[in-house]
mmCIF file of C-alpha atoms in Angstrom:
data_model
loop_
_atom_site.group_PDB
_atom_site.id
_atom_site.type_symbol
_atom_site.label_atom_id
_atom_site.label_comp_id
_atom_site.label_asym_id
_atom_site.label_seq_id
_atom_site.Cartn_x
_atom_site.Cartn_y
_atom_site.Cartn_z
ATOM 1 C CA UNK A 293 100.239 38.557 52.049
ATOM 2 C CA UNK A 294 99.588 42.089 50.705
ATOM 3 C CA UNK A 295 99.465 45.585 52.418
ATOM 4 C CA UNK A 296 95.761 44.731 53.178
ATOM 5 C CA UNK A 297 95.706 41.716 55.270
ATOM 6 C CA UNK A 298 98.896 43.140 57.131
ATOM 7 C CA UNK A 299 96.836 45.883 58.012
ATOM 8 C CA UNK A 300 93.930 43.889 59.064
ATOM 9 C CA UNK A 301 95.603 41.250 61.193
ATOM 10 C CA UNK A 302 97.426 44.142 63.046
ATOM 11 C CA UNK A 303 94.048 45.792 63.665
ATOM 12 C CA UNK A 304 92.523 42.228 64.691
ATOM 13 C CA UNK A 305 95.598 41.990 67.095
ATOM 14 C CA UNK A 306 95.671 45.421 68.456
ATOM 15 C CA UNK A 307 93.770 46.038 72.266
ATOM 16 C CA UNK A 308 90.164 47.559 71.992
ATOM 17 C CA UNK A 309 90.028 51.539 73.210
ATOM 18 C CA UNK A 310 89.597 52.442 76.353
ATOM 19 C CA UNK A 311 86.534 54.508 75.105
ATOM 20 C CA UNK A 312 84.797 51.527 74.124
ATOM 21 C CA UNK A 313 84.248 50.191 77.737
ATOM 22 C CA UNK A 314 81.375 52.345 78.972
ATOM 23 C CA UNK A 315 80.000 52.714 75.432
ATOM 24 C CA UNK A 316 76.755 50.469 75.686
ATOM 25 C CA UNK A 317 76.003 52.244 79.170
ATOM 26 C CA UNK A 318 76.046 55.526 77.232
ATOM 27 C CA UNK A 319 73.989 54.306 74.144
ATOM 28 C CA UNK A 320 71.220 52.894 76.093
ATOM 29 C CA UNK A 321 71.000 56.660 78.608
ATOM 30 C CA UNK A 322 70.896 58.521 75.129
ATOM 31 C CA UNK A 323 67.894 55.818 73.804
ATOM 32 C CA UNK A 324 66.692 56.236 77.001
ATOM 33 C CA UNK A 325 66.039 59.807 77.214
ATOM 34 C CA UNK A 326 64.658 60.093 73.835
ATOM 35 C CA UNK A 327 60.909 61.294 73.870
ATOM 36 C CA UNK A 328 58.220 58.637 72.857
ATOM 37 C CA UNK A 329 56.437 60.308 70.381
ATOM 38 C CA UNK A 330 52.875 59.034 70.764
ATOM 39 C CA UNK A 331 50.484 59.349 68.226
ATOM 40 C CA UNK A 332 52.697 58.117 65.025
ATOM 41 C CA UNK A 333 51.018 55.229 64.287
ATOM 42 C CA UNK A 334 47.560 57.284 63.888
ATOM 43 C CA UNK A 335 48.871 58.448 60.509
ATOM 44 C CA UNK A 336 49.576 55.110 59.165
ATOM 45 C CA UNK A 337 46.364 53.737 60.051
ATOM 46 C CA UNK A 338 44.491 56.455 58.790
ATOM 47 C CA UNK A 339 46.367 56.242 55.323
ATOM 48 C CA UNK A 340 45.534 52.269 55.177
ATOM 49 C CA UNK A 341 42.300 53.001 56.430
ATOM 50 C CA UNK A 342 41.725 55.539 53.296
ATOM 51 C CA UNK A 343 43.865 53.564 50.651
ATOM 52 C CA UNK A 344 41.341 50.066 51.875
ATOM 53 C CA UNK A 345 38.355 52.162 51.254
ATOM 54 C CA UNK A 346 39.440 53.447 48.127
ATOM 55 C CA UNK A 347 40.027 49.593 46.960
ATOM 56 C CA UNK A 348 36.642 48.880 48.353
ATOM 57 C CA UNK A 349 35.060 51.299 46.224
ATOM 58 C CA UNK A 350 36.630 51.002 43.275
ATOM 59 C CA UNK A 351 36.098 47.217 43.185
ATOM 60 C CA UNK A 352 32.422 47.766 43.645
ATOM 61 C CA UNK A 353 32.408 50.285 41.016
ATOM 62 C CA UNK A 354 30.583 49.011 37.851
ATOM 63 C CA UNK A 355 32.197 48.239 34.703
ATOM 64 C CA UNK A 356 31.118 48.294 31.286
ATOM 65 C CA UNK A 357 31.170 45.209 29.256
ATOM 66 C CA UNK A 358 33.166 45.144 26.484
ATOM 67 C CA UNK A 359 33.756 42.749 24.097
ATOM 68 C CA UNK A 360 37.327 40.490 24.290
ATOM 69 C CA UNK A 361 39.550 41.078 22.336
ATOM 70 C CA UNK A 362 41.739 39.069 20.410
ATOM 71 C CA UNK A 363 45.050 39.964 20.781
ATOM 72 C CA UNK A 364 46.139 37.142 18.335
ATOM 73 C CA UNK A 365 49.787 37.769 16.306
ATOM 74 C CA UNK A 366 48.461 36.650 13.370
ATOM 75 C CA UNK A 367 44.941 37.856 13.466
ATOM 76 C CA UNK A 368 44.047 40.659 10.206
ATOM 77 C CA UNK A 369 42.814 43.067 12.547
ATOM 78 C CA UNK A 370 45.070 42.966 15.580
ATOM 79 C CA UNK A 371 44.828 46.337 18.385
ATOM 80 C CA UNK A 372 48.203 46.026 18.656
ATOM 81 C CA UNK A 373 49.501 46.376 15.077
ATOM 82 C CA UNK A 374 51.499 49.386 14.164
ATOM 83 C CA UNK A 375 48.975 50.585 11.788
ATOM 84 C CA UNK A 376 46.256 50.485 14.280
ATOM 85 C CA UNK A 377 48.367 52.398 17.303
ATOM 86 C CA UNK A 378 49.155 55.133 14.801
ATOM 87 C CA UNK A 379 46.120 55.703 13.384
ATOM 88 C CA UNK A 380 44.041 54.548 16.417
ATOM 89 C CA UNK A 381 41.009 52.783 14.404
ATOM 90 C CA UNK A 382 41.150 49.112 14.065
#
């Protein structure tokens, strides 16, 4: 048993504080006397409100049609070729 799990199995052994007793009494006054702040979840509804139209909108927006493109490995003219990113014609 090493220096560690001495020290542990003393603390497991060892009586709880006297502090500890009225602790939960004192955590729930503090929680209790905490302001509600009203008014916070206005925000975040606005924001999804905003970020839903802006989806909306842009999935209404038109797109022009452009033709597929082949994105084959061994096709001659391939838009993802070296050649072609550096120069940037295909």
């Amino acid at each position: 048993m090493d220096i560690l799990d001495r020290t542990l199995a003393r603390l497991a052994e060892a009586p709880a504080p006297p502090a500890l007793a009225g602790i939960d009494a004192r955590v729930l006054a503090r929680i209790g006397t905490r302001p509600f702040a009203y008014g916070r979840g206005a925000g975040l509804v606005a924001v999804a409100l905003v970020a839903l139209t802006i989806g909306m909108v842009g999935a209404e927006l038109p797109v022009s049609a452009q033709p597929p493109v082949s994105l084959a490995p061994l096709a001659g003219t391939s838009p993802l070729a070296p050649s072609t990113l550096l120069i940037g014609e295909p």
